[in-house]
Short mmCIF file of N, CA and C in Angstrom, two decimals:
data_model
loop_
_atom_site.label_atom_id
_atom_site.label_comp_id
_atom_site.label_asym_id
_atom_site.label_seq_id
_atom_site.Cartn_x
_atom_site.Cartn_y
_atom_site.Cartn_z
N VAL F 1 110.91 89.89 104.78
CA VAL F 1 110.05 90.99 104.36
C VAL F 1 109.01 91.21 105.45
N THR F 2 108.96 92.44 105.95
CA THR F 2 107.98 92.82 106.96
C THR F 2 106.92 93.68 106.30
N ALA F 3 105.67 93.39 106.58
CA ALA F 3 104.57 94.16 106.00
C ALA F 3 103.55 94.47 107.08
N THR F 4 103.07 95.71 107.09
CA THR F 4 102.05 96.12 108.04
C THR F 4 100.93 96.83 107.31
N ALA F 5 99.78 96.88 107.96
CA ALA F 5 98.62 97.60 107.43
C ALA F 5 98.45 98.89 108.23
N SER F 6 98.10 99.96 107.54
CA SER F 6 97.86 101.24 108.21
C SER F 6 96.56 101.85 107.70
N PRO F 7 95.57 102.07 108.58
CA PRO F 7 95.56 101.68 109.99
C PRO F 7 95.47 100.16 110.13
N ALA F 8 95.80 99.67 111.31
CA ALA F 8 95.85 98.23 111.53
C ALA F 8 94.52 97.54 111.27
N ASN F 9 93.41 98.24 111.55
CA ASN F 9 92.10 97.63 111.32
C ASN F 9 91.58 97.87 109.91
N GLY F 10 92.40 98.51 109.05
CA GLY F 10 91.97 98.82 107.69
C GLY F 10 92.08 97.67 106.72
N GLY F 11 92.85 96.67 107.08
CA GLY F 11 93.01 95.54 106.18
C GLY F 11 94.14 94.64 106.62
N ALA F 12 94.55 93.78 105.72
CA ALA F 12 95.60 92.81 106.02
C ALA F 12 96.54 92.69 104.83
N VAL F 13 97.76 92.23 105.12
CA VAL F 13 98.76 91.99 104.08
C VAL F 13 99.21 90.55 104.19
N SER F 14 99.16 89.81 103.09
CA SER F 14 99.64 88.43 103.09
C SER F 14 100.90 88.33 102.25
N GLY F 15 101.72 87.34 102.56
CA GLY F 15 102.93 87.07 101.80
C GLY F 15 104.21 87.49 102.48
N ALA F 16 104.13 88.23 103.58
CA ALA F 16 105.34 88.68 104.28
C ALA F 16 105.95 87.52 105.06
N GLY F 17 107.17 87.73 105.54
CA GLY F 17 107.85 86.71 106.35
C GLY F 17 109.23 86.45 105.82
N SER F 18 109.81 85.34 106.25
CA SER F 18 111.16 84.95 105.83
C SER F 18 111.10 84.30 104.45
N HIS F 19 112.01 84.71 103.60
CA HIS F 19 112.08 84.17 102.24
C HIS F 19 113.53 83.94 101.87
N GLN F 20 113.77 83.01 100.98
CA GLN F 20 115.12 82.72 100.52
C GLN F 20 115.69 83.95 99.83
N ASP F 21 116.97 84.25 100.11
CA ASP F 21 117.64 85.41 99.52
C ASP F 21 117.56 85.35 98.00
N GLY F 22 117.11 86.44 97.41
CA GLY F 22 116.99 86.54 95.96
C GLY F 22 115.67 86.07 95.39
N SER F 23 114.81 85.51 96.23
CA SER F 23 113.53 85.02 95.72
C SER F 23 112.53 86.16 95.52
N SER F 24 111.54 85.90 94.68
CA SER F 24 110.46 86.86 94.46
C SER F 24 109.42 86.68 95.55
N VAL F 25 108.96 87.80 96.11
CA VAL F 25 107.96 87.78 97.17
C VAL F 25 106.75 88.57 96.69
N THR F 26 105.60 87.94 96.71
CA THR F 26 104.37 88.62 96.31
C THR F 26 103.58 88.98 97.56
N LEU F 27 103.28 90.27 97.70
CA LEU F 27 102.47 90.76 98.81
C LEU F 27 101.10 91.15 98.28
N ILE F 28 100.08 90.80 99.03
CA ILE F 28 98.70 91.12 98.63
C ILE F 28 98.04 91.89 99.77
N ALA F 29 97.52 93.08 99.44
CA ALA F 29 96.80 93.90 100.40
C ALA F 29 95.30 93.64 100.23
N THR F 30 94.65 93.28 101.33
CA THR F 30 93.22 93.01 101.30
C THR F 30 92.52 93.94 102.28
N PRO F 31 91.69 94.85 101.77
CA PRO F 31 91.01 95.77 102.67
C PRO F 31 89.94 95.09 103.52
N ALA F 32 89.76 95.60 104.74
CA ALA F 32 88.67 95.15 105.59
C ALA F 32 87.37 95.76 105.08
N GLN F 33 86.26 95.23 105.53
CA GLN F 33 84.96 95.77 105.12
C GLN F 33 84.88 97.24 105.52
N GLY F 34 84.47 98.07 104.56
CA GLY F 34 84.34 99.49 104.81
C GLY F 34 85.60 100.29 104.53
N TYR F 35 86.66 99.63 104.04
CA TYR F 35 87.93 100.28 103.71
C TYR F 35 88.29 99.98 102.26
N GLU F 36 89.20 100.80 101.72
CA GLU F 36 89.77 100.51 100.42
C GLU F 36 91.28 100.71 100.50
N PHE F 37 91.99 99.94 99.69
CA PHE F 37 93.44 100.03 99.62
C PHE F 37 93.82 101.29 98.85
N THR F 38 94.82 102.05 99.37
CA THR F 38 95.23 103.29 98.70
C THR F 38 96.66 103.26 98.18
N GLY F 39 97.51 102.35 98.65
CA GLY F 39 98.87 102.29 98.12
C GLY F 39 99.87 101.70 99.08
N TRP F 40 101.08 101.51 98.54
CA TRP F 40 102.21 100.95 99.30
C TRP F 40 103.22 102.05 99.61
N SER F 41 103.90 101.90 100.73
CA SER F 41 105.00 102.79 101.06
C SER F 41 106.10 102.00 101.75
N GLY F 42 107.23 102.66 101.97
CA GLY F 42 108.39 101.98 102.52
C GLY F 42 109.28 101.50 101.39
N ASP F 43 109.61 100.22 101.40
CA ASP F 43 110.48 99.66 100.36
C ASP F 43 109.72 99.23 99.11
N ALA F 44 108.49 99.72 98.96
CA ALA F 44 107.70 99.46 97.75
C ALA F 44 106.78 100.65 97.54
N SER F 45 106.32 100.80 96.32
CA SER F 45 105.37 101.87 96.02
C SER F 45 104.40 101.37 94.96
N GLY F 46 103.32 102.10 94.81
CA GLY F 46 102.34 101.74 93.80
C GLY F 46 100.95 101.66 94.39
N SER F 47 99.97 101.55 93.50
CA SER F 47 98.58 101.55 93.94
C SER F 47 97.87 100.22 93.64
N SER F 48 98.58 99.27 93.07
CA SER F 48 98.00 97.95 92.84
C SER F 48 97.97 97.19 94.16
N GLY F 49 96.92 96.43 94.39
CA GLY F 49 96.81 95.67 95.63
C GLY F 49 97.78 94.51 95.73
N THR F 50 98.42 94.16 94.63
CA THR F 50 99.41 93.08 94.62
C THR F 50 100.73 93.62 94.09
N ILE F 51 101.81 93.36 94.83
CA ILE F 51 103.14 93.76 94.38
C ILE F 51 104.10 92.59 94.52
N THR F 52 105.17 92.62 93.75
CA THR F 52 106.20 91.61 93.83
C THR F 52 107.53 92.30 94.12
N LEU F 53 108.21 91.82 95.16
CA LEU F 53 109.51 92.34 95.57
C LEU F 53 110.55 91.24 95.43
N THR F 54 111.81 91.64 95.37
CA THR F 54 112.91 90.68 95.43
C THR F 54 113.47 90.69 96.84
N ALA F 55 113.55 89.53 97.45
CA ALA F 55 114.06 89.40 98.82
C ALA F 55 115.58 89.42 98.79
N ASP F 56 116.16 90.59 98.49
CA ASP F 56 117.62 90.71 98.42
C ASP F 56 118.20 91.49 99.60
N ALA F 57 117.34 91.90 100.53
CA ALA F 57 117.73 92.61 101.74
C ALA F 57 116.52 92.63 102.67
N ALA F 58 116.74 93.06 103.91
CA ALA F 58 115.60 93.23 104.82
C ALA F 58 114.75 94.37 104.28
N LYS F 59 113.47 94.10 104.07
CA LYS F 59 112.58 95.12 103.52
C LYS F 59 111.36 95.27 104.42
N SER F 60 110.88 96.51 104.48
CA SER F 60 109.70 96.83 105.27
C SER F 60 108.72 97.61 104.40
N VAL F 61 107.49 97.15 104.36
CA VAL F 61 106.47 97.72 103.48
C VAL F 61 105.21 97.98 104.29
N THR F 62 104.54 99.09 103.98
CA THR F 62 103.25 99.40 104.61
C THR F 62 102.18 99.49 103.54
N ALA F 63 101.08 98.80 103.79
CA ALA F 63 99.89 98.90 102.93
C ALA F 63 98.95 99.89 103.60
N SER F 64 98.57 100.94 102.88
CA SER F 64 97.69 101.96 103.44
C SER F 64 96.26 101.76 102.97
N PHE F 65 95.34 101.99 103.90
CA PHE F 65 93.92 101.85 103.63
C PHE F 65 93.19 103.10 104.12
N ARG F 66 92.01 103.34 103.57
CA ARG F 66 91.19 104.45 104.05
C ARG F 66 89.74 104.00 104.13
N VAL F 67 89.01 104.67 105.01
CA VAL F 67 87.59 104.38 105.19
C VAL F 67 86.83 104.86 103.96
N VAL F 68 85.91 104.03 103.50
CA VAL F 68 85.03 104.40 102.40
C VAL F 68 83.73 104.91 103.03
N THR F 69 83.35 106.12 102.70
CA THR F 69 82.14 106.70 103.28
C THR F 69 80.89 106.13 102.64
N THR F 70 79.79 106.22 103.34
CA THR F 70 78.50 105.77 102.82
C THR F 70 78.16 106.52 101.54
N GLU F 71 78.45 107.81 101.51
CA GLU F 71 78.18 108.61 100.32
C GLU F 71 78.94 108.08 99.10
N GLU F 72 80.20 107.69 99.30
CA GLU F 72 80.99 107.14 98.20
C GLU F 72 80.42 105.82 97.71
N VAL F 73 79.95 104.99 98.63
CA VAL F 73 79.37 103.70 98.24
C VAL F 73 78.11 103.93 97.40
N ILE F 74 77.25 104.83 97.84
CA ILE F 74 76.02 105.12 97.10
C ILE F 74 76.35 105.68 95.72
N HIS F 75 77.30 106.61 95.66
CA HIS F 75 77.71 107.19 94.38
C HIS F 75 78.23 106.10 93.43
N SER F 76 79.04 105.19 93.96
CA SER F 76 79.58 104.09 93.14
C SER F 76 78.48 103.18 92.61
N LEU F 77 77.48 102.92 93.44
CA LEU F 77 76.36 102.08 93.01
C LEU F 77 75.60 102.73 91.87
N PHE F 78 75.33 104.01 91.97
CA PHE F 78 74.63 104.71 90.90
C PHE F 78 75.46 104.73 89.62
N ARG F 79 76.77 104.93 89.74
CA ARG F 79 77.64 104.89 88.56
C ARG F 79 77.60 103.51 87.94
N TRP F 80 77.65 102.47 88.78
CA TRP F 80 77.64 101.10 88.29
C TRP F 80 76.33 100.80 87.57
N LEU F 81 75.23 101.36 88.09
CA LEU F 81 73.93 101.13 87.48
C LEU F 81 73.69 102.00 86.25
N GLY F 82 74.63 102.91 86.00
CA GLY F 82 74.52 103.76 84.82
C GLY F 82 73.54 104.90 84.96
N LYS F 83 73.30 105.34 86.16
CA LYS F 83 72.33 106.42 86.41
C LYS F 83 73.02 107.76 86.46
#
């Protein structure tokens, strides 16, 4: 299982590599500071930061990330504070 982050500096993906045929593979997308995870593409899809695949063929997955703006961070803080 091959996994990449897009953009490369947006985060990291753990769990990729060689796995026994038929085994379950869990991939975890971890955003870098200032980024958020937006979804999976390639041989997987979804918006959860953790996915499980079956290693039944060569698979390639991309974890996509986007920059979180300062305005979004401030807005989220006010929402969290209930203002």
